[in-house]
Coordinates of C-alpha atoms in Angstrom, one line a residue:
X649 CA 140.7 51.7 50.7
X650 CA 137.1 50.8 50.9
X651 CA 136.1 47.3 49.8
X652 CA 136.5 45.2 46.5
X653 CA 134.9 42.0 45.1
X654 CA 137.0 39.2 43.5
X655 CA 135.4 36.6 41.2
X656 CA 137.1 33.3 41.0
X657 CA 136.6 30.2 38.8
X658 CA 134.8 27.5 40.6
X659 CA 137.3 24.8 39.6
X660 CA 140.1 26.4 41.7
X661 CA 138.6 28.6 44.3
X662 CA 141.0 28.1 47.3
X663 CA 144.3 29.1 45.7
X664 CA 142.8 32.3 44.3
X665 CA 141.2 33.2 47.6
X666 CA 144.4 32.5 49.6
X667 CA 146.5 34.4 47.2
X668 CA 144.3 37.5 47.3
X669 CA 143.9 37.4 51.0
X670 CA 147.7 37.2 51.5
X671 CA 148.2 40.2 49.2
X672 CA 145.7 42.1 51.3
X673 CA 147.3 41.2 54.5
X674 CA 150.5 42.9 53.4
X675 CA 148.7 46.3 53.1
X676 CA 145.8 46.1 55.6
X677 CA 145.4 45.9 59.3
X678 CA 142.0 44.1 59.5
X679 CA 140.1 42.0 56.9
X680 CA 136.8 40.3 56.9
X681 CA 135.4 37.7 54.4
X682 CA 131.8 37.0 53.6
X683 CA 130.1 34.6 51.1
X684 CA 127.3 36.3 49.1
X685 CA 124.3 34.7 47.5
X686 CA 126.2 34.2 44.1
X687 CA 129.0 32.2 45.7
X688 CA 131.4 35.1 45.4
X689 CA 133.7 36.0 48.3
X690 CA 133.6 39.5 49.5
X691 CA 136.7 40.7 51.3
X692 CA 136.6 43.9 53.2
X693 CA 139.7 45.8 54.2
X694 CA 139.6 48.4 57.0
X695 CA 142.4 50.8 57.7
X696 CA 143.1 51.4 61.4
X697 CA 144.8 54.6 62.6
X698 CA 147.1 54.0 65.5
X699 CA 147.3 56.7 68.2
X700 CA 150.9 57.0 69.2
X701 CA 151.5 57.6 72.9
X702 CA 153.3 60.7 74.1
X703 CA 157.0 60.6 73.5
X704 CA 157.7 61.2 77.2
X705 CA 155.5 58.4 78.4
X706 CA 156.8 54.8 78.7
X707 CA 156.1 52.4 75.8
X708 CA 153.6 49.7 76.6
X709 CA 155.1 46.3 77.6
X710 CA 153.3 43.0 78.0
X711 CA 152.6 41.9 81.5
X712 CA 155.1 39.6 83.2
X713 CA 154.1 37.3 85.9
X714 CA 156.5 37.0 88.8
X715 CA 155.3 33.6 89.7
X716 CA 155.6 32.3 86.1
X717 CA 158.9 33.5 84.5
X718 CA 158.9 33.9 80.8
X719 CA 159.8 30.6 79.1
X720 CA 162.2 30.4 76.1
X721 CA 159.7 28.2 74.3
X722 CA 157.4 30.3 72.2
X723 CA 154.5 27.9 72.6
X724 CA 154.4 28.4 76.4
X725 CA 151.5 30.4 77.7
X726 CA 152.3 33.1 80.3
X727 CA 149.4 33.8 82.7
X728 CA 148.3 37.4 83.1
X729 CA 148.8 39.1 86.4
X730 CA 146.8 42.4 86.4
X731 CA 147.9 43.6 89.8
X732 CA 151.6 43.5 88.8
X733 CA 150.7 45.1 85.4
X734 CA 148.9 48.1 86.8
X735 CA 151.6 48.6 89.5
X736 CA 154.3 48.6 86.9
X737 CA 152.4 51.1 84.6
X738 CA 151.8 53.4 87.6
X739 CA 155.5 53.4 88.6
X740 CA 156.5 54.1 85.0
X741 CA 154.1 57.0 84.7
X742 CA 155.3 58.5 87.9
X743 CA 158.9 58.2 86.9
X744 CA 158.1 59.9 83.5
X745 CA 156.4 62.8 85.2
X746 CA 159.2 63.3 87.7
X747 CA 161.8 63.3 85.0
X748 CA 159.8 65.8 83.0
X749 CA 159.3 68.2 85.9
X750 CA 163.0 68.0 86.7
X751 CA 164.0 68.8 83.2
X752 CA 161.6 71.7 83.0
X753 CA 162.9 73.1 86.3
X754 CA 166.5 72.8 85.1
X755 CA 165.6 74.6 81.9
X756 CA 164.0 77.4 83.9
X757 CA 167.0 77.8 86.2
X758 CA 169.3 77.8 83.2
X759 CA 167.4 80.5 81.4
X760 CA 166.9 82.6 84.5
X761 CA 164.9 85.1 82.5
X762 CA 161.5 84.8 84.0
X763 CA 160.4 87.3 86.7
X764 CA 156.9 85.9 87.3
X765 CA 156.1 84.6 90.8
X766 CA 154.2 81.6 89.3
X767 CA 155.3 79.2 86.5
X768 CA 152.6 77.2 84.8
X769 CA 152.9 74.4 82.3
X770 CA 150.9 71.4 81.1
X771 CA 151.9 67.8 80.6
X772 CA 149.5 65.3 79.0
X773 CA 146.5 66.8 80.7
X774 CA 148.4 67.2 84.0
X775 CA 148.6 70.7 85.3
X776 CA 151.6 71.5 87.5
X777 CA 151.9 74.9 89.2
X778 CA 155.2 75.8 90.9
X779 CA 155.2 78.8 93.3
X780 CA 158.5 80.7 93.7
X781 CA 159.1 81.6 97.3
X782 CA 160.0 85.2 98.0
X783 CA 163.5 85.6 99.4
X784 CA 162.3 88.5 101.6
X785 CA 160.5 86.2 104.0
X786 CA 159.1 87.7 107.2
X787 CA 159.9 84.5 109.1
X788 CA 163.2 86.2 110.1
X789 CA 161.3 88.8 112.1
X790 CA 160.1 88.2 115.6
X791 CA 157.4 90.7 116.7
X792 CA 157.4 91.2 120.4
X793 CA 154.5 93.0 122.3
X794 CA 155.0 94.1 125.9
X795 CA 151.5 94.6 127.3
X796 CA 149.4 94.9 130.5
X797 CA 146.1 93.3 131.4
X798 CA 142.8 95.1 130.5
X799 CA 144.6 97.8 128.5
X800 CA 142.7 99.3 125.5
X801 CA 145.8 100.2 123.5
X802 CA 147.3 96.8 124.1
X803 CA 144.0 95.2 122.8
X804 CA 144.1 97.4 119.7
X805 CA 147.6 96.4 118.9
X806 CA 146.8 92.7 119.5
X807 CA 143.8 93.0 117.2
X808 CA 145.8 94.7 114.5
X809 CA 148.4 91.9 114.4
X810 CA 145.7 89.1 114.4
X811 CA 143.7 90.7 111.6
X812 CA 146.7 90.8 109.4
X813 CA 147.9 87.3 110.3
X814 CA 151.2 88.5 111.8
X815 CA 152.5 86.2 114.5
X816 CA 153.8 87.9 117.6
X817 CA 155.1 87.0 121.1
X818 CA 153.3 88.8 123.9
X819 CA 154.9 89.5 127.3
X820 CA 152.3 90.7 129.8
X821 CA 154.2 92.4 132.6
X822 CA 151.2 91.9 134.9
X823 CA 151.7 88.1 134.5
X824 CA 155.5 88.0 134.1
X825 CA 156.3 90.7 136.6
X826 CA 160.0 89.9 136.4
X827 CA 160.0 91.2 132.8
X828 CA 159.0 94.8 133.7
X829 CA 162.6 95.6 134.6
X830 CA 163.7 94.5 131.1
X831 CA 161.1 96.7 129.5
X832 CA 162.3 99.7 131.5
X833 CA 165.8 99.1 130.3
X834 CA 164.8 98.8 126.7
X835 CA 162.8 102.1 126.6
X836 CA 165.3 103.9 128.8
X837 CA 162.6 104.9 131.4
X838 CA 161.9 103.8 134.9
X839 CA 158.2 104.0 134.2
X840 CA 156.8 101.1 132.1
X841 CA 154.9 102.3 129.1
X842 CA 152.7 99.8 127.2
X843 CA 152.0 98.7 124.6
X844 CA 155.6 98.6 123.4
X845 CA 156.4 96.8 120.1
X846 CA 159.7 95.4 119.0
X847 CA 160.7 94.0 115.6
X848 CA 163.6 91.7 116.6
X849 CA 165.7 93.9 118.8
X850 CA 164.5 97.1 117.1
X851 CA 162.2 99.3 119.3
X852 CA 159.3 100.5 117.2
X853 CA 157.1 102.2 119.8
X854 CA 153.5 102.0 120.8
X855 CA 150.0 102.2 119.2
X856 CA 150.6 105.7 117.9
X857 CA 153.8 104.7 116.0
X858 CA 152.1 101.6 114.7
X859 CA 149.2 103.6 113.3
X860 CA 151.6 106.0 111.6
X861 CA 153.4 103.2 109.9
X862 CA 150.2 101.7 108.8
X863 CA 148.9 104.9 107.3
X864 CA 152.1 105.6 105.4
X865 CA 152.4 102.0 104.1
X866 CA 155.7 101.6 105.9
X867 CA 154.9 98.5 108.0
X868 CA 155.7 95.9 105.4
X869 CA 158.8 97.8 104.2
X870 CA 160.0 97.9 107.8
X871 CA 159.4 94.2 108.3
X872 CA 161.2 93.3 105.1
X873 CA 164.1 95.6 106.0
X874 CA 164.5 94.0 109.4
X875 CA 164.1 90.5 108.0
X876 CA 167.0 91.0 105.7
X877 CA 169.1 92.0 108.7
X878 CA 168.3 88.8 110.6
X879 CA 168.4 88.2 114.3
X880 CA 170.7 89.6 116.9
X881 CA 171.5 88.5 120.4
X882 CA 169.3 91.1 122.0
X883 CA 165.9 89.8 120.9
X884 CA 163.5 89.5 123.8
X885 CA 163.1 86.0 125.1
X886 CA 159.6 84.5 124.8
X887 CA 157.9 83.8 128.2
X888 CA 158.7 80.4 129.6
X889 CA 158.3 78.4 132.7
X890 CA 159.4 80.3 135.8
X891 CA 158.5 81.7 139.2
X892 CA 155.8 84.4 139.6
X893 CA 158.4 86.9 140.9
X894 CA 162.2 87.0 141.0
X895 CA 163.3 86.9 144.5
X896 CA 165.8 89.6 145.4
X897 CA 169.0 88.6 147.2
X898 CA 167.9 89.4 150.8
X899 CA 167.6 87.5 153.9
X900 CA 163.9 86.6 154.7
X901 CA 163.2 86.7 158.4
X902 CA 160.9 83.8 159.2
X903 CA 158.1 84.6 161.5
X904 CA 158.4 83.3 165.0
X905 CA 154.9 81.8 164.8
X906 CA 155.9 79.7 161.8
X907 CA 158.7 78.2 163.8
X908 CA 156.3 77.4 166.6
X909 CA 153.9 75.7 164.2
X910 CA 156.6 73.4 162.8
X911 CA 157.5 72.2 166.3
X912 CA 153.8 71.7 167.3
X913 CA 153.2 69.6 164.2
X914 CA 155.9 67.2 165.2
X915 CA 155.4 67.0 169.0
X916 CA 151.6 67.3 169.6
X917 CA 149.8 64.0 170.2
X918 CA 147.5 64.2 167.2
X919 CA 145.1 61.3 167.3
X920 CA 141.4 60.3 167.0
X921 CA 139.3 61.0 170.1
X922 CA 135.8 60.5 171.4
X923 CA 133.7 63.6 172.2
X924 CA 130.0 64.0 172.5
X925 CA 129.4 60.5 171.2
X926 CA 131.4 61.3 168.1
X927 CA 134.8 60.2 166.9
X928 CA 136.9 63.3 166.3
X929 CA 139.8 62.5 164.0
X930 CA 143.3 63.9 163.9
X931 CA 143.0 66.4 166.8
X932 CA 144.6 67.5 170.0
X933 CA 143.2 69.4 173.0
X934 CA 144.0 72.9 174.3
X935 CA 145.8 71.7 177.4
X936 CA 148.3 69.7 175.4
X937 CA 149.1 72.8 173.2
X938 CA 149.6 75.1 176.2
X939 CA 151.8 72.6 178.1
X940 CA 154.0 72.0 175.0
X941 CA 154.5 75.8 174.5
X942 CA 155.4 76.3 178.2
X943 CA 157.8 73.3 178.3
X944 CA 159.6 73.6 175.0
X945 CA 159.5 77.3 174.2
X946 CA 159.7 78.8 177.7
X947 CA 156.5 80.8 177.4
X948 CA 154.6 81.7 180.6
X949 CA 151.1 80.4 180.8
X950 CA 149.3 83.5 179.6
X951 CA 151.7 83.9 176.7
X952 CA 151.1 80.3 175.7
X953 CA 147.3 80.9 175.6
X954 CA 147.9 84.1 173.6
X955 CA 149.9 82.1 171.0
X956 CA 147.1 79.6 170.8
X957 CA 144.7 82.4 169.9
X958 CA 147.1 83.7 167.3
X959 CA 147.3 80.3 165.7
X960 CA 143.5 80.2 165.4
X961 CA 143.3 83.7 164.0
X962 CA 145.9 83.0 161.4
X963 CA 144.1 79.7 160.4
X964 CA 146.9 77.4 161.4
X965 CA 144.6 75.5 163.7
X966 CA 140.8 75.4 164.0
X967 CA 138.4 74.4 166.7
X968 CA 136.7 71.1 165.8
X969 CA 133.3 72.2 167.0
X970 CA 133.5 75.8 165.7
X971 CA 134.3 77.8 168.9
X972 CA 135.3 81.3 168.0
X973 CA 138.5 81.5 169.9
X974 CA 141.2 79.4 171.5
X975 CA 140.5 78.2 175.0
X976 CA 142.6 76.2 177.4
X977 CA 141.0 73.0 178.6
X978 CA 139.4 70.0 177.2
X979 CA 138.6 71.6 173.8
X980 CA 139.6 69.9 170.6
X981 CA 141.5 71.5 167.8
X982 CA 143.1 70.3 164.6
X983 CA 145.6 71.7 162.1
X984 CA 144.2 73.2 158.9
X985 CA 145.7 70.4 156.7
X986 CA 143.9 67.8 158.8
X987 CA 140.4 69.2 158.1
X988 CA 138.0 66.7 156.4
X989 CA 137.3 69.0 153.5
X990 CA 140.9 69.8 152.7
X991 CA 141.4 67.0 150.2
X992 CA 138.6 68.3 148.1
X993 CA 140.1 71.8 147.7
X994 CA 141.8 72.3 144.3
X995 CA 144.2 74.9 145.6
X996 CA 145.7 72.6 148.2
X997 CA 148.8 70.6 147.3
X998 CA 149.6 68.4 150.2
X999 CA 150.7 71.2 152.6
X1000 CA 149.3 74.6 153.6
X1001 CA 150.9 77.9 152.7
X1002 CA 152.7 78.9 156.0
X1003 CA 153.9 82.2 154.6
X1004 CA 152.5 85.4 156.0
X1005 CA 149.2 85.9 154.2
X1006 CA 149.0 88.7 151.6
X1007 CA 146.2 91.1 151.8
X1008 CA 143.0 89.8 150.3
X1009 CA 142.7 93.0 148.1
X1010 CA 146.2 92.4 146.7
X1011 CA 145.5 88.7 146.0
X1012 CA 142.3 89.7 144.2
X1013 CA 144.1 92.3 142.1
X1014 CA 146.8 89.8 141.1
X1015 CA 144.2 87.1 140.3
X1016 CA 142.2 89.5 138.2
X1017 CA 145.2 90.6 136.1
X1018 CA 146.2 87.1 135.3
X1019 CA 142.7 86.1 134.3
X1020 CA 142.4 89.2 132.1
X1021 CA 145.6 88.1 130.4
X1022 CA 144.3 84.6 129.9
X1023 CA 141.0 85.8 128.3
X1024 CA 142.9 88.2 126.0
X1025 CA 145.1 85.4 124.7
X1026 CA 142.7 82.4 124.7
X1027 CA 139.2 83.7 124.3
X1028 CA 137.3 85.2 121.4
X1029 CA 137.0 89.0 121.0
X1030 CA 133.5 89.0 122.5
X1031 CA 134.5 86.6 125.3
X1032 CA 131.7 84.2 124.5
X1033 CA 134.0 81.4 123.4
X1034 CA 136.9 80.2 125.5
X1035 CA 139.7 77.8 124.4
X1036 CA 140.1 75.7 127.6
X1037 CA 142.6 73.3 126.0
X1038 CA 145.0 76.2 125.2
X1039 CA 144.5 77.7 128.6
X1040 CA 145.4 74.4 130.3
X1041 CA 148.7 74.3 128.5
X1042 CA 149.6 78.0 129.1
X1043 CA 152.2 79.4 131.4
X1044 CA 149.6 82.0 132.5
X1045 CA 147.3 79.4 133.9
X1046 CA 150.2 77.6 135.7
X1047 CA 151.0 80.9 137.4
X1048 CA 147.3 81.4 138.3
X1049 CA 147.2 77.9 139.9
X1050 CA 150.3 78.8 141.9
X1051 CA 148.7 82.1 143.0
X1052 CA 145.6 80.3 144.3
X1053 CA 147.7 79.0 147.2
X1054 CA 147.8 82.5 148.5
X1055 CA 144.1 82.3 149.2
X1056 CA 144.4 79.6 151.9
X1057 CA 144.9 81.9 154.9
X1058 CA 143.9 85.4 153.7
X1059 CA 141.8 87.6 156.0
X1060 CA 138.6 88.2 154.2
X1061 CA 137.1 90.3 156.9
X1062 CA 139.4 93.2 156.0
X1063 CA 137.6 93.7 152.6
X1064 CA 135.0 96.4 152.2
X1065 CA 131.6 95.6 150.8
X1066 CA 132.5 96.4 147.1
X1067 CA 135.9 94.7 147.5
X1068 CA 134.1 91.5 148.8
X1069 CA 131.6 91.7 145.9
X1070 CA 134.4 92.0 143.3
X1071 CA 136.6 89.4 145.0
X1072 CA 134.0 86.7 144.9
X1073 CA 132.6 87.5 141.5
X1074 CA 136.1 87.3 140.0
X1075 CA 137.0 84.2 142.0
X1076 CA 133.8 82.4 140.9
X1077 CA 134.5 83.1 137.2
X1078 CA 138.2 82.0 137.6
X1079 CA 137.2 78.8 139.4
X1080 CA 134.8 78.0 136.6
X1081 CA 137.7 78.0 134.1
X1082 CA 139.8 75.9 136.5
X1083 CA 136.9 73.5 137.0
X1084 CA 136.4 73.2 133.3
X1085 CA 140.0 72.1 132.9
X1086 CA 140.2 69.8 136.0
X1087 CA 136.8 68.3 136.2
X1088 CA 136.0 68.5 132.5
X1089 CA 132.7 67.7 130.8
X1090 CA 131.2 64.7 129.1
X1091 CA 130.0 65.1 125.4
X1092 CA 130.3 68.8 125.6
X1093 CA 127.8 69.3 128.5
X1094 CA 128.9 70.2 132.0
X1095 CA 128.2 68.1 135.0
X1096 CA 126.3 70.6 137.2
X1097 CA 126.9 68.6 140.4
X1098 CA 130.7 68.3 139.9
X1099 CA 130.9 72.0 139.0
X1100 CA 128.8 73.1 142.0
X1101 CA 131.0 71.2 144.4
X1102 CA 134.3 72.5 142.9
X1103 CA 136.0 74.4 145.8
X1104 CA 139.0 76.3 147.0
X1105 CA 140.4 76.8 150.5
X1106 CA 140.0 80.5 151.2
X1107 CA 140.7 82.2 154.5
X1108 CA 140.8 78.9 156.3
X1109 CA 137.4 77.7 155.0
X1110 CA 136.1 75.8 151.9
X1111 CA 134.2 77.8 149.3
X1112 CA 132.6 76.0 146.4
X1113 CA 131.0 77.6 143.4
X1114 CA 127.6 77.0 144.9
X1115 CA 128.5 78.5 148.3
X1116 CA 130.0 81.5 146.7
X1117 CA 126.9 82.2 144.6
X1118 CA 124.2 81.4 147.2
X1119 CA 126.0 81.8 150.5
X1120 CA 128.2 84.9 149.8
X1121 CA 126.8 86.8 146.8
X1122 CA 123.1 86.1 147.6
X1123 CA 123.5 86.7 151.3
X1124 CA 123.0 83.1 152.3
X1125 CA 119.8 82.3 150.3
X1126 CA 118.7 78.9 149.3
X1127 CA 119.8 77.7 145.9
X1128 CA 117.0 76.8 143.4
X1129 CA 115.2 73.6 144.4
X1130 CA 117.0 73.4 147.7
X1131 CA 115.3 73.4 151.2
X1132 CA 118.4 74.5 153.3
X1133 CA 120.6 77.5 153.3
X1134 CA 124.3 77.1 152.5
X1135 CA 125.5 78.3 155.9
X1136 CA 124.2 77.4 159.3
X1137 CA 123.8 80.0 162.1
X1138 CA 127.2 79.2 163.6
X1139 CA 129.2 79.0 160.3
X1140 CA 132.1 81.5 160.4
X1141 CA 131.6 82.2 156.6
X1142 CA 128.5 84.1 157.4
X1143 CA 130.7 87.0 158.5
X1144 CA 132.0 87.4 154.9
X1145 CA 128.6 87.3 153.1
X1146 CA 127.5 90.5 151.5
X1147 CA 124.9 92.4 153.5
X1148 CA 122.7 93.6 150.7
X1149 CA 122.1 91.2 147.7
X1150 CA 122.3 92.8 144.3
X1151 CA 120.3 90.8 141.7
X1152 CA 122.7 92.1 139.0
X1153 CA 125.2 89.5 140.1
X1154 CA 123.4 86.9 138.0
X1155 CA 124.6 88.7 134.9
X1156 CA 128.2 88.9 136.1
X1157 CA 128.5 85.2 136.9
X1158 CA 129.6 82.8 134.1
X1159 CA 129.1 79.1 134.6
X1160 CA 130.9 78.0 131.4
X1161 CA 127.8 77.3 129.3
X1162 CA 126.5 78.9 126.1
X1163 CA 123.4 80.4 127.7
X1164 CA 125.2 82.0 130.7
X1165 CA 126.5 85.5 130.7
X1166 CA 129.9 85.8 129.1
X1167 CA 133.0 85.5 131.3
X1168 CA 134.3 88.8 132.7
X1169 CA 136.1 90.2 135.7
X1170 CA 135.4 93.3 137.8
X1171 CA 137.3 96.0 139.6
X1172 CA 136.4 96.8 143.2
X1173 CA 136.1 100.6 142.6
X1174 CA 133.7 100.2 139.7
X1175 CA 131.9 96.9 140.4
X1176 CA 128.4 98.3 140.6
X1177 CA 128.7 100.2 137.3
X1178 CA 130.3 97.1 135.6
X1179 CA 127.4 94.9 136.8
X1180 CA 124.9 97.3 135.2
X1181 CA 126.9 97.2 131.9
X1182 CA 126.9 93.4 132.2
X1183 CA 123.1 93.3 132.6
X1184 CA 122.6 95.7 129.6
X1185 CA 124.8 93.6 127.4
X1186 CA 123.1 90.4 128.4
X1187 CA 119.6 91.6 127.6
X1188 CA 120.8 93.2 124.3
X1189 CA 121.9 89.8 123.1
X1190 CA 119.7 86.8 124.0
X1191 CA 118.4 87.7 127.4
X1192 CA 114.9 88.8 126.3
X1193 CA 112.7 88.6 123.2
X1194 CA 109.5 90.6 122.7
X1195 CA 106.6 89.0 120.7
X1196 CA 104.2 91.9 120.2
X1197 CA 101.5 89.9 118.4
X1198 CA 101.2 87.3 121.2
X1199 CA 101.9 89.9 123.9
X1200 CA 104.7 87.5 125.2
X1201 CA 108.1 88.1 126.7
X1202 CA 110.6 85.3 126.3
X1203 CA 113.1 85.6 129.1
X1204 CA 116.2 83.7 130.3
X1205 CA 115.5 80.9 132.8
X1206 CA 118.0 82.5 135.1
X1207 CA 115.2 84.9 136.2
X1208 CA 112.9 82.0 136.8
X1209 CA 115.4 80.1 138.9
X1210 CA 116.2 83.1 141.1
X1211 CA 112.8 84.6 141.1
X1212 CA 113.2 85.4 144.9
X1213 CA 116.0 87.9 143.9
X1214 CA 114.0 89.6 141.2
X1215 CA 110.4 89.8 142.6
X1216 CA 107.1 88.9 141.0
X1217 CA 106.7 88.8 137.3
X1218 CA 105.0 92.2 137.0
X1219 CA 107.8 93.9 138.8
X1220 CA 110.4 91.9 136.8
X1221 CA 109.2 93.5 133.5
X1222 CA 109.5 97.0 134.9
X1223 CA 112.9 96.2 136.4
X1224 CA 114.2 94.8 133.1
X1225 CA 113.3 98.0 131.3
X1226 CA 116.1 99.8 133.1
X1227 CA 118.6 97.6 131.1
X1228 CA 117.1 97.5 127.6
X1229 CA 117.7 99.6 124.5
X1230 CA 115.2 102.2 123.3
X1231 CA 113.5 99.9 120.8
X1232 CA 112.7 97.2 123.3
X1233 CA 111.7 99.7 126.0
X1234 CA 109.2 101.2 123.5
X1235 CA 107.7 97.7 122.9
X1236 CA 107.4 96.9 126.6
X1237 CA 105.9 100.4 127.3
X1238 CA 103.2 99.8 124.7
X1239 CA 102.3 96.4 126.1
X1240 CA 102.1 97.7 129.7
X1241 CA 100.2 100.9 128.9
X1242 CA 97.0 99.4 127.3
X1243 CA 96.3 97.4 130.4
X1244 CA 96.1 94.0 128.6
X1245 CA 97.8 90.9 129.8
X1246 CA 101.5 90.3 129.3
X1247 CA 102.6 86.7 129.2
X1248 CA 106.0 85.6 130.2
X1249 CA 107.7 82.5 128.7
X1250 CA 111.1 81.2 129.6
X1251 CA 113.6 79.9 127.0
X1252 CA 115.4 76.6 127.0
X1253 CA 118.9 76.8 128.6
X1254 CA 121.8 75.5 126.6
X1255 CA 124.1 73.6 129.0
X1256 CA 126.8 72.9 126.4
X1257 CA 130.2 74.5 127.1
X1258 CA 131.2 77.8 125.7
X1259 CA 134.3 76.6 124.0

C-alpha cells in the first residue's frame, strides 16, 4: 500500500489518530508512527507476505513446558522449554516423512507399471532413493571348488571367482583328505581331477568348462538358472571341524614296544639323583630298566638290553648325559616327556606321540600341502601379506597344529641332503606363522628374541627357529653377533645338519617381517632350482638398488649380517649378478669395468610384520 500522511486539527488530535490507526490495523500487518517537524503524524503500513509451510509438514505449535502445565488463566505466563520444543518438532518431521514415503510406496505398488530398477522422488529438499531388489538373487547358489595345494589351474579358478566378487566354498582334498572319496563319487571316476566346480549340486567341470562359459557369456545365466531352482539335499557340505583322516574300520595292532613303555612309565623309580656333583631330575638308571624288563616281561638279560636300545633309538628315552646308546649299569636315563626343554616346545601337548613314527619325508610332504593351502586362502596373491588372524581361526591351521605332533619322534637321518634342506626350509617358514599366532607381536613389530626361541620337538630333540637357520641350514655356523655355535661337538643334532651350506637359503627363509623374503615352501626334488628363483625374485624387488651417479649399491642388510656366507664385498657384487635382470646386470658391469671404486651401502630393515 505504500504510506500516507494524515493531517489532524490540533484541538482534537488523539481521537483522529486512534481512529485512523484502528482502521489501518484492520488491513495491515505492521504499522509504524513518526512525528515530523510540522507536528503531523506519519503512519506507515507494510504488507508482509507469509510463507505457508508444506501441506505435508506439521503446523507449528507453541512450546509447552512439561514442568509448568498450561494454566486456564490467560494472564498466566508459560515458561519456554527449548529442549522439549525442538524434540517435538523433530518427532513431528520424522513422522511426516515416514507417512509420505509409505504413501508413495503404496501408490507405486498399486500402479505396478514401472519397470525401472530405481525409483527417485523429492520431498521438501529431501532426496529419497529406493532400490528394487532383483528377485533372481545369486544368494541361492553355493559355489563349491574342489582343489589341491599348489595347483595352477586351481589358482586360476580361485582368482577368477575373487576378481568377480563371487563367494565360494573351497574343499582342498590335500587338507581334507576324507573328502577325496566324495569327489570321486561325484565325478564318477576313481582318480580325483581338480579343479572341480559345482553350482549347488550341479557339476560344472574344471577350468576349461569355466573359461568356455565365460567366453560365451553363459556364466551369469547359469547362475541365475540354478538360483531359481534352489538348493537340494546333495549340495557338498562346507569343511568343518574334524579329524585329519577318517579311520577305517579295522583293528589296529599296537606295537609291543608301546605296551612295554606304558608299564615302564608306571613302575620305574623315577626320581631326582645326584651325579657328577649335579642334581639330575626325573631319571632312572639302566640297571633298574633291565631288571624290570626281566622280572615283569620275562625277557632274558640280552633281550632286555636290546629293548633298552630300541627305546633310545625310537626316542622314548634319552641318556641324561648324551651317551649314544643304551648301556646297562649306573647310567641315567629319562623319558622324553621329562626332558627340561619339553615344556617350551609348541608341538607338545602334555604327552608324547607314542604311535609308530611316520617317515620324515611323508610328514614334510603333508606339512607342505597344508601350508600351501593356508597361503592360498589367507595370503595375498604375491604372498607378501599374510592374514594371521584369519589363519588362527581356520580349520586348516588346526589340522596343521595337530600334524606337528607327528614330528616328535621322526627319524631325520633317513632324509637325503635335498630332502633335509627342503624339510627344514618348509618347517622354518611354517613355524614363523605358528609363532606369529602364538607369541604375537607388540605394536606391529616382532620380538626377535621370542621368535628366535620358538621351538618344536623334532626327532626327539628341540629345534628353534635360530637353531634351524644357523645350526642345520648354515652347517652349524655362529649367528650374527654371537660368539658360540648352536651345537656343541657332542650334540646329536649335528648329524642332521646339511653338509654344504647354500647361501641362497637366506632368500627362502621368511621371518614374518616386511623386509624379509616372502613366505614360500619348497619341494625336495626341485629345492635348488626354487631357491635360485627365490633369489632372483628378491633382488628384482627391493633386494638391490643401483645408484650410477654415486657409484653405490644399496643392498639388503641380510647380506651384511651373514657376510660369512657370501664372501667379501667384491665377490658379493659378482655373485649377485647371477640373479639380476639384464638392466641391472648392465649397470653393474659398467661400474666394475672402468676400474673405479664401487661403494656398498645397506638399507634399513623394516621389522614390522607382513600382515
